mmCIF file with all atom_site columns, C-alpha atoms in Angstrom:
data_model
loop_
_atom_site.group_PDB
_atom_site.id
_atom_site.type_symbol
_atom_site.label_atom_id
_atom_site.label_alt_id
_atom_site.label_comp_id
_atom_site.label_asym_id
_atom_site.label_entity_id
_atom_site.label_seq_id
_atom_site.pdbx_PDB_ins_code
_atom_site.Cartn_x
_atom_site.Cartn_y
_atom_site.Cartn_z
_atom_site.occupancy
_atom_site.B_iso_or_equiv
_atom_site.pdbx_formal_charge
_atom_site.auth_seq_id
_atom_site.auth_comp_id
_atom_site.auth_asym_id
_atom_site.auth_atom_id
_atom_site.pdbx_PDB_model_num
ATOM 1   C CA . UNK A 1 1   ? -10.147 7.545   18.731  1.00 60.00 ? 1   UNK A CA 1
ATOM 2   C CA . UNK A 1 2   ? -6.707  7.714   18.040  1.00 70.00 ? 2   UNK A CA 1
ATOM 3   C CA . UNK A 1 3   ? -5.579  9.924   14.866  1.00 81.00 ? 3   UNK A CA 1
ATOM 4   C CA . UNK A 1 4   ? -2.781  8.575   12.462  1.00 87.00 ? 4   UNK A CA 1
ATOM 5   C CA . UNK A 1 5   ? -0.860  11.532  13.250  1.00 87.00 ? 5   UNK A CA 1
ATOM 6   C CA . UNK A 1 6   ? -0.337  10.819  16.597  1.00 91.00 ? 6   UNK A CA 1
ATOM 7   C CA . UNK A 1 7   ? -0.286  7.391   16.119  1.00 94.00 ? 7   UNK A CA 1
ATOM 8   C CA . UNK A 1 8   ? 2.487   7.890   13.718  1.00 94.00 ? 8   UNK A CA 1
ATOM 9   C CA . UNK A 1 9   ? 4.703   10.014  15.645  1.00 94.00 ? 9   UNK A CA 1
ATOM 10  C CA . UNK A 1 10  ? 4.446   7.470   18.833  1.00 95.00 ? 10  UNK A CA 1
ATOM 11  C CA . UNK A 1 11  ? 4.831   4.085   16.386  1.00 96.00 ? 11  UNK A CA 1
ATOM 12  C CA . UNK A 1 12  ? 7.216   5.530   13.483  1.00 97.00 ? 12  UNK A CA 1
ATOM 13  C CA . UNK A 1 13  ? 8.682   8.934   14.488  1.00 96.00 ? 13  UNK A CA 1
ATOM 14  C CA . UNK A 1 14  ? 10.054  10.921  11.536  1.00 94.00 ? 14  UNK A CA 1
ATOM 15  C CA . UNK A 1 15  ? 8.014   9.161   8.740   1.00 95.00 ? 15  UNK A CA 1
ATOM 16  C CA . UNK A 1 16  ? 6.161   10.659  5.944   1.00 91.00 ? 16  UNK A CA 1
ATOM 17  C CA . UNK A 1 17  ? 3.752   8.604   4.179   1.00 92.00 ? 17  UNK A CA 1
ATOM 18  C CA . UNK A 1 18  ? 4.307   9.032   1.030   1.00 87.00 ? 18  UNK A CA 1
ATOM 19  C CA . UNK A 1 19  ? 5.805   6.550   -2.133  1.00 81.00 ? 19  UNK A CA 1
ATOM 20  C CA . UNK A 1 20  ? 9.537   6.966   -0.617  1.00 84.00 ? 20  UNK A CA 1
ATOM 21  C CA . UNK A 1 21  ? 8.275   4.935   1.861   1.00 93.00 ? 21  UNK A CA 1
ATOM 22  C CA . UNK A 1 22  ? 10.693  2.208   1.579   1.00 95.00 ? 22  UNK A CA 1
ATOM 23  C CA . UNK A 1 23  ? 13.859  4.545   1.899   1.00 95.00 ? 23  UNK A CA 1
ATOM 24  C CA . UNK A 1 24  ? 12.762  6.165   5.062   1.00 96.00 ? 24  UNK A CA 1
ATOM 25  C CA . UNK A 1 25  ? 13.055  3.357   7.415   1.00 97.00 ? 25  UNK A CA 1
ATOM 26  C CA . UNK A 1 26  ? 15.567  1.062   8.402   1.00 97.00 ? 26  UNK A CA 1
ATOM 27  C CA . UNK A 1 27  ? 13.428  -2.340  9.166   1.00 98.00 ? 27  UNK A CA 1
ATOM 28  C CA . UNK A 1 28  ? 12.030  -2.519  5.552   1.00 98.00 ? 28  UNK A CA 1
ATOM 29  C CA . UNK A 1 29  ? 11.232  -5.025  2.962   1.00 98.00 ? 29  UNK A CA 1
ATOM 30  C CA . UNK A 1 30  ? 10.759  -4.707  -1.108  1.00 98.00 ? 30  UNK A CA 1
ATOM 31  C CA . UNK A 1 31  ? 9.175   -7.589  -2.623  1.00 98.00 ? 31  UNK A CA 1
ATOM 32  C CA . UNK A 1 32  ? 9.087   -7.512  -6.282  1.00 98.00 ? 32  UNK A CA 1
ATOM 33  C CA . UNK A 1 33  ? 5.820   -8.667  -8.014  1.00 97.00 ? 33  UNK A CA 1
ATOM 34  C CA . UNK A 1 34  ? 5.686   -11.160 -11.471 1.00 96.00 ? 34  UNK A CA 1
ATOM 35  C CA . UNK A 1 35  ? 9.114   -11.254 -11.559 1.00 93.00 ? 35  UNK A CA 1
ATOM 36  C CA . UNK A 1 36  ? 10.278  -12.919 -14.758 1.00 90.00 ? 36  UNK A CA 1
ATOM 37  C CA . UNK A 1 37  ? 7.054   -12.441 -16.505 1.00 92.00 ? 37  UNK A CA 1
ATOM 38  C CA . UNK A 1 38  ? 6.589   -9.322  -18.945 1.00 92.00 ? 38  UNK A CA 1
ATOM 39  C CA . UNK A 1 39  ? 3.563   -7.610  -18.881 1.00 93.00 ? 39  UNK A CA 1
ATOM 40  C CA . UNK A 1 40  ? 2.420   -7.860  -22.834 1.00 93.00 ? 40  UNK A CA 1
ATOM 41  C CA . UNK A 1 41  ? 2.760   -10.524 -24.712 1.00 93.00 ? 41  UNK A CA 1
ATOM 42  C CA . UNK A 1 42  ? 4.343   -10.857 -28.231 1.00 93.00 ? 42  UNK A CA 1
ATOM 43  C CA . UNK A 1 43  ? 1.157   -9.831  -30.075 1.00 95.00 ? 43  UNK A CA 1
ATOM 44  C CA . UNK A 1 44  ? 0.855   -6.342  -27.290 1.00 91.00 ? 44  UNK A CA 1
ATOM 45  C CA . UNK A 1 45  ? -1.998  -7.789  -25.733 1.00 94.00 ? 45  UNK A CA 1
ATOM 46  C CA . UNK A 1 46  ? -1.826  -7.869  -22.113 1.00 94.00 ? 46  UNK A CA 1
ATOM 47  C CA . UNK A 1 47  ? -0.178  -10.768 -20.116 1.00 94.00 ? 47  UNK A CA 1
ATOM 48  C CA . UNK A 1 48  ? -3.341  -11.547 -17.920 1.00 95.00 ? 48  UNK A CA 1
ATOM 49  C CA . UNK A 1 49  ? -1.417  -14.661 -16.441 1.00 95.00 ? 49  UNK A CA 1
ATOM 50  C CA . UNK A 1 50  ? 1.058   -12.226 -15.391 1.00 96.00 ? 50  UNK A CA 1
ATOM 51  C CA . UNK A 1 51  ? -1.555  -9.667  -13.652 1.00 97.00 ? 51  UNK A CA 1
ATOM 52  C CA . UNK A 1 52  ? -3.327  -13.042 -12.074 1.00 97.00 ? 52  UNK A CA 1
ATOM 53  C CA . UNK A 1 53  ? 0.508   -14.049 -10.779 1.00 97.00 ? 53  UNK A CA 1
ATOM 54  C CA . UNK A 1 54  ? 0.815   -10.530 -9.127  1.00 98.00 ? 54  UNK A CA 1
ATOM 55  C CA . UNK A 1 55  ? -2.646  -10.199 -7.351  1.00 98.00 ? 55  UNK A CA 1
ATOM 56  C CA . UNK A 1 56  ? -2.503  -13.469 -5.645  1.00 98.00 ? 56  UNK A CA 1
ATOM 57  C CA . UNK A 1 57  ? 1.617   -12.567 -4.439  1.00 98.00 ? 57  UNK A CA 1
ATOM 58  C CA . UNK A 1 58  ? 0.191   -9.136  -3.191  1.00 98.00 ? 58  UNK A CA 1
ATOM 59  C CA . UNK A 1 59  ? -2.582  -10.706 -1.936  1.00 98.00 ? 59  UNK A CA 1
ATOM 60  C CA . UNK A 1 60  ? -0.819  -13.507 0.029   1.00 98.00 ? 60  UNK A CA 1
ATOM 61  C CA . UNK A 1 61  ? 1.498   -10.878 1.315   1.00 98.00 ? 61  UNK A CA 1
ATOM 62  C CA . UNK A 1 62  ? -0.901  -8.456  2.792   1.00 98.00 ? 62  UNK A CA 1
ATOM 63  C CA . UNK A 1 63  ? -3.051  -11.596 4.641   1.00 98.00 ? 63  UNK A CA 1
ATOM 64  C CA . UNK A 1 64  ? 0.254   -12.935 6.257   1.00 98.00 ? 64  UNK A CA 1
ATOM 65  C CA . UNK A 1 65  ? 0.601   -8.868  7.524   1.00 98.00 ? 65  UNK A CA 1
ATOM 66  C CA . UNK A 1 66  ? -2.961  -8.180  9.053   1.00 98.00 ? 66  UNK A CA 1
ATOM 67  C CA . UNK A 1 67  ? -5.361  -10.532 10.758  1.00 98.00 ? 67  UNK A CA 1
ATOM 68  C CA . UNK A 1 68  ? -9.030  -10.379 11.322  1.00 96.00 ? 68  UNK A CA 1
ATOM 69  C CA . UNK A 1 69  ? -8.517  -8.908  14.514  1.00 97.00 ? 69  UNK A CA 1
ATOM 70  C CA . UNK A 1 70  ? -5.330  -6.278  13.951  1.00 97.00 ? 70  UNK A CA 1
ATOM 71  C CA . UNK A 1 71  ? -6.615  -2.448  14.164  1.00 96.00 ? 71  UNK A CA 1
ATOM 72  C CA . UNK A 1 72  ? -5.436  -0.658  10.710  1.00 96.00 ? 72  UNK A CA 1
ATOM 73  C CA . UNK A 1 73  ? -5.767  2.749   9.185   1.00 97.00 ? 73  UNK A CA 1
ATOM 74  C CA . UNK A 1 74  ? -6.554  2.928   5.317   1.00 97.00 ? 74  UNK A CA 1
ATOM 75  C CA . UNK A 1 75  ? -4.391  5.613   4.570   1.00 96.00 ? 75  UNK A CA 1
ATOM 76  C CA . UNK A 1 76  ? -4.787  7.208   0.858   1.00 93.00 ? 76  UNK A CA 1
ATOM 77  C CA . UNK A 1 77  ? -3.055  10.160  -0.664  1.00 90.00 ? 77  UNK A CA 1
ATOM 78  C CA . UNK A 1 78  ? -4.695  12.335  -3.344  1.00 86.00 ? 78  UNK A CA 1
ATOM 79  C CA . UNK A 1 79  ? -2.463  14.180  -5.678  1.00 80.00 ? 79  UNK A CA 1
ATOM 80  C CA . UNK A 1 80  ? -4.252  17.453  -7.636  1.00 69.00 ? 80  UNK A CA 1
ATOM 81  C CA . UNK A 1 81  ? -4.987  20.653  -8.381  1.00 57.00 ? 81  UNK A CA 1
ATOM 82  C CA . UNK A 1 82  ? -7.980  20.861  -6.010  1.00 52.00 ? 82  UNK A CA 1
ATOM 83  C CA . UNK A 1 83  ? -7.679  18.722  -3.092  1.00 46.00 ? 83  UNK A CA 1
ATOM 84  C CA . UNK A 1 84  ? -11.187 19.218  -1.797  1.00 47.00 ? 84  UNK A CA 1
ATOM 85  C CA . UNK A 1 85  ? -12.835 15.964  -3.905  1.00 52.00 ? 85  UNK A CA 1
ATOM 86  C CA . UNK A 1 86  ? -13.384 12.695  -1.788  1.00 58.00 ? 86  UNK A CA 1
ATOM 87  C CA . UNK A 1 87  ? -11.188 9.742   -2.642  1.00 68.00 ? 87  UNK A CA 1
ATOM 88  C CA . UNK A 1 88  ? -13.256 7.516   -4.631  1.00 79.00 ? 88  UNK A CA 1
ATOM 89  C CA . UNK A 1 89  ? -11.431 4.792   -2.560  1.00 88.00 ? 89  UNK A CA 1
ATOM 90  C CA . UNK A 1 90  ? -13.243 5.096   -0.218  1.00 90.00 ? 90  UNK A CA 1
ATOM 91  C CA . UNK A 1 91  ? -16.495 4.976   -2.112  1.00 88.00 ? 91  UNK A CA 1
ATOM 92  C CA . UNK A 1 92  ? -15.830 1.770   -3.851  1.00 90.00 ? 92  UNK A CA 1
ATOM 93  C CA . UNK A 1 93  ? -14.161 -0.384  -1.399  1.00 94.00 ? 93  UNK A CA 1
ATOM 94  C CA . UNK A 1 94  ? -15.487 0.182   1.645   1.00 94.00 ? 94  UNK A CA 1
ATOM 95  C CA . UNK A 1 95  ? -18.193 -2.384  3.028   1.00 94.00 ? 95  UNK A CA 1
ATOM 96  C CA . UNK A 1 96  ? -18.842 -0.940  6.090   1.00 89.00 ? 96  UNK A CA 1
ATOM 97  C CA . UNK A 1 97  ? -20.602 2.448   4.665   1.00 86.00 ? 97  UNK A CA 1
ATOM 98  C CA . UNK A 1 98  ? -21.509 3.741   8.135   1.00 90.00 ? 98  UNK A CA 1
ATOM 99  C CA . UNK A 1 99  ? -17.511 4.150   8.737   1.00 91.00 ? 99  UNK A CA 1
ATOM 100 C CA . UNK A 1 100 ? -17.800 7.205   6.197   1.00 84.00 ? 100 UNK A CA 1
ATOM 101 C CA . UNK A 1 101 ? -18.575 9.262   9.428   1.00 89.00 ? 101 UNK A CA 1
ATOM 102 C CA . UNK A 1 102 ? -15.196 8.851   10.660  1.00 91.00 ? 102 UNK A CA 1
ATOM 103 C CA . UNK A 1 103 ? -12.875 9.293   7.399   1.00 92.00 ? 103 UNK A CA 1
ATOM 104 C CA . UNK A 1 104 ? -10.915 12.367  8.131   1.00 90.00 ? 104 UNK A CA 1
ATOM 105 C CA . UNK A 1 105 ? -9.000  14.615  5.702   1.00 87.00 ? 105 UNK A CA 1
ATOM 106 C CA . UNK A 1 106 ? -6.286  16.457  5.233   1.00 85.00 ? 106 UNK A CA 1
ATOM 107 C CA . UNK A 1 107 ? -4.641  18.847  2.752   1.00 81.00 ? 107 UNK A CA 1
ATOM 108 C CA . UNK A 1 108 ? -1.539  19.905  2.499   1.00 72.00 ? 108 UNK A CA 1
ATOM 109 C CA . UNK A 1 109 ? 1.567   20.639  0.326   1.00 68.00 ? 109 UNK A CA 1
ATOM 110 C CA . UNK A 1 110 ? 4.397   18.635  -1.321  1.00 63.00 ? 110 UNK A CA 1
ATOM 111 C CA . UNK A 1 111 ? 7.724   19.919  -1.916  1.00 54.00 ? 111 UNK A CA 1
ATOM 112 C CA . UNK A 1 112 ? 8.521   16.170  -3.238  1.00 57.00 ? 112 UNK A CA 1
ATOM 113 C CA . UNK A 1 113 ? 5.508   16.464  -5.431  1.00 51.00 ? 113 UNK A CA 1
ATOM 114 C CA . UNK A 1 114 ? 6.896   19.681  -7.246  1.00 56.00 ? 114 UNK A CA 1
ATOM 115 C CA . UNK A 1 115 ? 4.732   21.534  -5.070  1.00 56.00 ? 115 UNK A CA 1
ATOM 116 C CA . UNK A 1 116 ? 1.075   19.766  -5.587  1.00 66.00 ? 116 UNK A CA 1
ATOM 117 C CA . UNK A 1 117 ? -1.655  19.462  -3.449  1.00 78.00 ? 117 UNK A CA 1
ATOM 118 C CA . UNK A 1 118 ? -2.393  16.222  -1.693  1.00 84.00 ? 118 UNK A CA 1
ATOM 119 C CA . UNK A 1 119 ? -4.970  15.352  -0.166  1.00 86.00 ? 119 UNK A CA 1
ATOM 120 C CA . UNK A 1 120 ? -4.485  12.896  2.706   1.00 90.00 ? 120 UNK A CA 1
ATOM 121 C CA . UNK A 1 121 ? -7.897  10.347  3.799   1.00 93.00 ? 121 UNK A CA 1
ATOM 122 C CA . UNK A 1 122 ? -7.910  8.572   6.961   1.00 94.00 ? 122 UNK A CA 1
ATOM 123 C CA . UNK A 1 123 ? -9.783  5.437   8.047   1.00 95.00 ? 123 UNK A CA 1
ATOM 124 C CA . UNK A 1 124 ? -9.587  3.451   11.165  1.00 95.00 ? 124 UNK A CA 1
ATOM 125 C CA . UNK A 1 125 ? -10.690 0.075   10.029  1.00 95.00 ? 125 UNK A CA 1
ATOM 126 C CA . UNK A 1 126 ? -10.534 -3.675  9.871   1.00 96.00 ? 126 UNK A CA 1
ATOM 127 C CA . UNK A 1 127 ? -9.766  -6.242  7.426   1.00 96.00 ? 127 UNK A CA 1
ATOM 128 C CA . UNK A 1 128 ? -13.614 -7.232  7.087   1.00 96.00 ? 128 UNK A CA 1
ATOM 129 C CA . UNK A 1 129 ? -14.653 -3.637  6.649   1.00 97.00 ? 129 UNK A CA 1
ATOM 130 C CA . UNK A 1 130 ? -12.641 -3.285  3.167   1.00 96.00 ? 130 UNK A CA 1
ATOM 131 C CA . UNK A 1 131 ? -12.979 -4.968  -0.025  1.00 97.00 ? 131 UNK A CA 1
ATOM 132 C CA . UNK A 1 132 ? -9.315  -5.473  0.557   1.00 97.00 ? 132 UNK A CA 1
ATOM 133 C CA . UNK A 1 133 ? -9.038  -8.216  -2.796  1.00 98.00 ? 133 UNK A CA 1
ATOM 134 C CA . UNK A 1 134 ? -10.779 -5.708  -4.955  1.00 97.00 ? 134 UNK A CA 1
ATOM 135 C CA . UNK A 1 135 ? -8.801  -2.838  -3.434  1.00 97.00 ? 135 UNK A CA 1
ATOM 136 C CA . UNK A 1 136 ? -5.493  -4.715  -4.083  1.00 98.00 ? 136 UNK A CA 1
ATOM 137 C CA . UNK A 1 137 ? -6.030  -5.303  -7.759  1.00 97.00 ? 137 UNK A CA 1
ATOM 138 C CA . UNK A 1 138 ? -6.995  -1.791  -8.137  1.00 95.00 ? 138 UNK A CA 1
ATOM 139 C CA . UNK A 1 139 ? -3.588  -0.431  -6.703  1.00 95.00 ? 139 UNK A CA 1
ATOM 140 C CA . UNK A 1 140 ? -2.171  -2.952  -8.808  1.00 95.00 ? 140 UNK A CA 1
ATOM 141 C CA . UNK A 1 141 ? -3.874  -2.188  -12.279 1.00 94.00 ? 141 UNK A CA 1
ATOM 142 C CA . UNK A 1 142 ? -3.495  1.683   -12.163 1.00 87.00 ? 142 UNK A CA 1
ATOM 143 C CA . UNK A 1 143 ? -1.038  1.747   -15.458 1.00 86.00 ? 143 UNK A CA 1
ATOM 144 C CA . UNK A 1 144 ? -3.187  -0.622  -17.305 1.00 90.00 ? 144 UNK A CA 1
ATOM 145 C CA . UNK A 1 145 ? -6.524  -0.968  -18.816 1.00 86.00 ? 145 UNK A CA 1
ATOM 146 C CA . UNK A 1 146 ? -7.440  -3.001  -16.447 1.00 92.00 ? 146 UNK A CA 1
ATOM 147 C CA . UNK A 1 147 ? -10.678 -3.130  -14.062 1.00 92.00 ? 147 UNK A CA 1
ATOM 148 C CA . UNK A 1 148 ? -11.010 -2.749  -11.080 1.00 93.00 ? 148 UNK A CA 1
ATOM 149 C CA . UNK A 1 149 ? -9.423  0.803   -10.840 1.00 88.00 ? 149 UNK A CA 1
ATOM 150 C CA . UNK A 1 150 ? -9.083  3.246   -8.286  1.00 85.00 ? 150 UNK A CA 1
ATOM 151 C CA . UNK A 1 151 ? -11.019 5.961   -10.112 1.00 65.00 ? 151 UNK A CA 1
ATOM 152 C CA . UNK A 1 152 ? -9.078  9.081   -9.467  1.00 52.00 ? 152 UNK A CA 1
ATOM 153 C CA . UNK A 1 153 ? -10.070 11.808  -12.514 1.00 48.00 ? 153 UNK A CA 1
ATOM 154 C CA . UNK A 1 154 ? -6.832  13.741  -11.512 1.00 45.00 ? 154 UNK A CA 1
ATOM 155 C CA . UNK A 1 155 ? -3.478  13.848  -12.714 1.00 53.00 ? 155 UNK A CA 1
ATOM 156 C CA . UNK A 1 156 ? -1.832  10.530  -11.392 1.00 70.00 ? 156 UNK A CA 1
ATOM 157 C CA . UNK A 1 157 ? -3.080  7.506   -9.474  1.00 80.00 ? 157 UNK A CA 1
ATOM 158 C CA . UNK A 1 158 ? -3.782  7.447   -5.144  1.00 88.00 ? 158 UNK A CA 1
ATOM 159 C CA . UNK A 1 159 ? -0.950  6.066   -3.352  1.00 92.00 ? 159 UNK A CA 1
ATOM 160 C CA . UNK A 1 160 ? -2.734  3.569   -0.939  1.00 95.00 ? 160 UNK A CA 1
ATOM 161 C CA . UNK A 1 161 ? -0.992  2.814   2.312   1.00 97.00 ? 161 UNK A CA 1
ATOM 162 C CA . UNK A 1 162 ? -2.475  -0.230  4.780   1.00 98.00 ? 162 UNK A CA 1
ATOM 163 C CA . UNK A 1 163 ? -1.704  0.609   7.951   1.00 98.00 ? 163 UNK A CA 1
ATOM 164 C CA . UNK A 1 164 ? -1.526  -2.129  10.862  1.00 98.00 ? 164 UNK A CA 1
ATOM 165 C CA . UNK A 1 165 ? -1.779  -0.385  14.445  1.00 97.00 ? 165 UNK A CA 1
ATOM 166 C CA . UNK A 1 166 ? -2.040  -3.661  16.290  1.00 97.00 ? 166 UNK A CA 1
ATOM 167 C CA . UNK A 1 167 ? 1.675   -5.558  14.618  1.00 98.00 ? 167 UNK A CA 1
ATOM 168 C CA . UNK A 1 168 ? 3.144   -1.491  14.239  1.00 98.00 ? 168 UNK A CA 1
ATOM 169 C CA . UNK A 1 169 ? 3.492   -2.115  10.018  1.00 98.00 ? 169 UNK A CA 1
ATOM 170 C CA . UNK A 1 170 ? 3.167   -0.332  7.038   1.00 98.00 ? 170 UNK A CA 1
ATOM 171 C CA . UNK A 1 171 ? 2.346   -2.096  3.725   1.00 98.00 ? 171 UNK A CA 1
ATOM 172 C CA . UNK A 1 172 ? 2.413   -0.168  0.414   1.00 98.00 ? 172 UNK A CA 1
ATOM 173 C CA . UNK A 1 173 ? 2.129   -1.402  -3.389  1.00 97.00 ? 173 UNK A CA 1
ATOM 174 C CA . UNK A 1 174 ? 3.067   1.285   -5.504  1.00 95.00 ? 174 UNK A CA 1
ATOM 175 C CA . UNK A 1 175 ? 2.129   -0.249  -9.087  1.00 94.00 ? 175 UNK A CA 1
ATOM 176 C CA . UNK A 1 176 ? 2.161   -4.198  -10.910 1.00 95.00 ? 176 UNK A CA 1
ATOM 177 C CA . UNK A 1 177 ? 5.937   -4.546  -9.818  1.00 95.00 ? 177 UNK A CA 1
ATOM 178 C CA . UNK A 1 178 ? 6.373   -4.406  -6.291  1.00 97.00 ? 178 UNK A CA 1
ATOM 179 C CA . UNK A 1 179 ? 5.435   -3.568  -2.962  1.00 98.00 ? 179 UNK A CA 1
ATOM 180 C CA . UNK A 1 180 ? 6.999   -2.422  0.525   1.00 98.00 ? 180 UNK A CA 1
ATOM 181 C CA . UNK A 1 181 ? 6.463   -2.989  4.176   1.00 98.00 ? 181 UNK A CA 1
ATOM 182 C CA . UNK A 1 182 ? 8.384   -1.776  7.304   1.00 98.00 ? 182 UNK A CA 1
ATOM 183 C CA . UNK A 1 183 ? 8.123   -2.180  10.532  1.00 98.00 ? 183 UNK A CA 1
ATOM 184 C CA . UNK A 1 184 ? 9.178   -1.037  14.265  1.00 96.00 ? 184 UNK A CA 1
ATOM 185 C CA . UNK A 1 185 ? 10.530  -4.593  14.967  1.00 97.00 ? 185 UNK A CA 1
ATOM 186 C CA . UNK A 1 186 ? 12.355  -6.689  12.560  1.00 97.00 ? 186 UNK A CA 1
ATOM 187 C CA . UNK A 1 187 ? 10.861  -10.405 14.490  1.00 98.00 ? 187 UNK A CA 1
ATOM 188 C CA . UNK A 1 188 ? 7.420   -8.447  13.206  1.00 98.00 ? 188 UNK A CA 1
ATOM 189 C CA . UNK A 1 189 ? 8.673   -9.218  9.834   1.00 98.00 ? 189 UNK A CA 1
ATOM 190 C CA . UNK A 1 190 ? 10.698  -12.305 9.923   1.00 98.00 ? 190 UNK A CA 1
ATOM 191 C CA . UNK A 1 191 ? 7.817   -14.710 8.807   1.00 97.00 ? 191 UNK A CA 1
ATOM 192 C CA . UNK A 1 192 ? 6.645   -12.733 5.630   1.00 98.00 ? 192 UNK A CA 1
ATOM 193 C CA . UNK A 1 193 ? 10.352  -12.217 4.871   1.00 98.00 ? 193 UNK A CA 1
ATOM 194 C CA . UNK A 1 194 ? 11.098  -16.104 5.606   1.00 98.00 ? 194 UNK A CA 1
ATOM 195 C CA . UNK A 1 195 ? 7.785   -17.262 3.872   1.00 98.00 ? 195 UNK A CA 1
ATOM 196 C CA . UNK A 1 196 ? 8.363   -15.101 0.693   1.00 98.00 ? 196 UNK A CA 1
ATOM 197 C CA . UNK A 1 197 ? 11.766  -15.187 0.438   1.00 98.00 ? 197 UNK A CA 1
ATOM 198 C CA . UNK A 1 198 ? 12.013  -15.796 -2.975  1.00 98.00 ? 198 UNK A CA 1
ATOM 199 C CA . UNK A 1 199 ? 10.103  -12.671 -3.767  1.00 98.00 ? 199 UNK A CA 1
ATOM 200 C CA . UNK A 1 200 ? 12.709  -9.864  -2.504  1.00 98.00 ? 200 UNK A CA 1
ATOM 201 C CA . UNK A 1 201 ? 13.930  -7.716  -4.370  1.00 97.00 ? 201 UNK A CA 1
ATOM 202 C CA . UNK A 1 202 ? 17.506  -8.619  -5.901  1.00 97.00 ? 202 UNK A CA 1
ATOM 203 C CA . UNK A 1 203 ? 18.170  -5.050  -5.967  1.00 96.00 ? 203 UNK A CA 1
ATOM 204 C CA . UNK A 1 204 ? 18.003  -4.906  -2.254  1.00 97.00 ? 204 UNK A CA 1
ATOM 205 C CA . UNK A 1 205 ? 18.573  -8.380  -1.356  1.00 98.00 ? 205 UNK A CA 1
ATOM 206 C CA . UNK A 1 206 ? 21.579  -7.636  0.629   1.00 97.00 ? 206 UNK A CA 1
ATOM 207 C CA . UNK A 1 207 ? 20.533  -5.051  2.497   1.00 97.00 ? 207 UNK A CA 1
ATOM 208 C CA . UNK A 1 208 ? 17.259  -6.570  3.280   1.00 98.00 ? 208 UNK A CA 1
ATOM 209 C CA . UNK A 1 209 ? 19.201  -9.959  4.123   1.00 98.00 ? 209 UNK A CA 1
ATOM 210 C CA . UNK A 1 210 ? 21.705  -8.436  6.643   1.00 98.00 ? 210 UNK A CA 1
ATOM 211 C CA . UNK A 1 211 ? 18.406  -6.817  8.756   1.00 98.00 ? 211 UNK A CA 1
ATOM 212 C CA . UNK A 1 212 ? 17.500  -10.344 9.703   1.00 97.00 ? 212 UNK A CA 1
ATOM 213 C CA . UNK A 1 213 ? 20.346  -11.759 10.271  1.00 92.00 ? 213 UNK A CA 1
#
């Protein structure tokens, strides 16, 4: 079985997988999530029409990136003090429980992280072997009192990286706002930048714009 490592260094040479993902590689996208709706409304409640808005634009996103039949790795980094605890990820939204045998982990250092430990799970998977929905929401909700969550006790939130080894992708939500993909080959991402157009990110409209033209 290949390891994401290698995998990595054959499909995206150079790349860390981390939360810079998006400014590492040159065939990128940034979508923005529930754009034009705030997340509280005027009373401080929360905006649950917005959250609703932004699961089913991640959600839409990350089905029009992976098929039934694409190989992926579920890719999750763990940032604290003592990177020997097992991603509760993993625990929660995985269906396939017998795949626990082959999640591998790795610790290591971050000089981005101010020097913290991360811990870095690996799972070779397929779409119908995740609670993907579920798992989505979570990476989502993780600055909100919202449910479901991704459980981590420790001092910040996963980062949660889908990882298609069949299209050569990498898709990445980092909170409620947005959420990243790149790719080896641009035509792998003309559709979902064509289909979602209006999503982009104004910020990096232009740049993302003159990649596909």
């Amino acid at each position: 079985m290949i390891k994401v490592r290698d995998y990595l260094h054959t499909a995206f040479p150079g790349l860390t997988i981390a939360h810079s993902l998006y400014h590492q590689w040159g065939i990128r996208i940034h979508f923005e999530l529930g754009d034009g709706i705030y997340q509280f409304r005027g009373d401080g409640s929360l905006n649950l029409d917005r959250f609703d808005m932004v699961y089913s634009q991640a959600l839409s996103i990350f089905n029009s990136l992976f098929s039934d039949q694409d190989d992926m790795f579920l890719v999750t980094n763990v940032y604290q003090n003592k990177p020997h605890h097992t991603s509760k990820v993993y625990q929660r939204y995985i269906k396939n429980k017998d795949l626990k045998f082959v999640l591998k982990q790795e610790t290591f250092i971050s000089t981005d992280e101010e020097d913290q430990g991360i811990s870095q799970f690996c799972l070779p998977c397929r779409k119908r072997d995740i609670r993907y929905p579920l798992l989505i929401q979570a990476t989502c909700n993780e600055d909100f009192s919202l449910k479901p969550k991704l459980g981590n006790p420790y001092s910040q939130y996963p980062d949660v990286f889908f990882i298609n080894a069949t299209k050569h992708l990498i898709f990445f939500i980092y909170d409620d706002r947005g959420c990243e993909v790149i790719a080896n080959d641009k035509e792998t991402l003309r559709k979902v930048y064509e289909k979602y157009n209006e999503w982009v990110s104004e910020y990096n409209r232009k740049e993302i714009e003159a990649i596909f033209k």
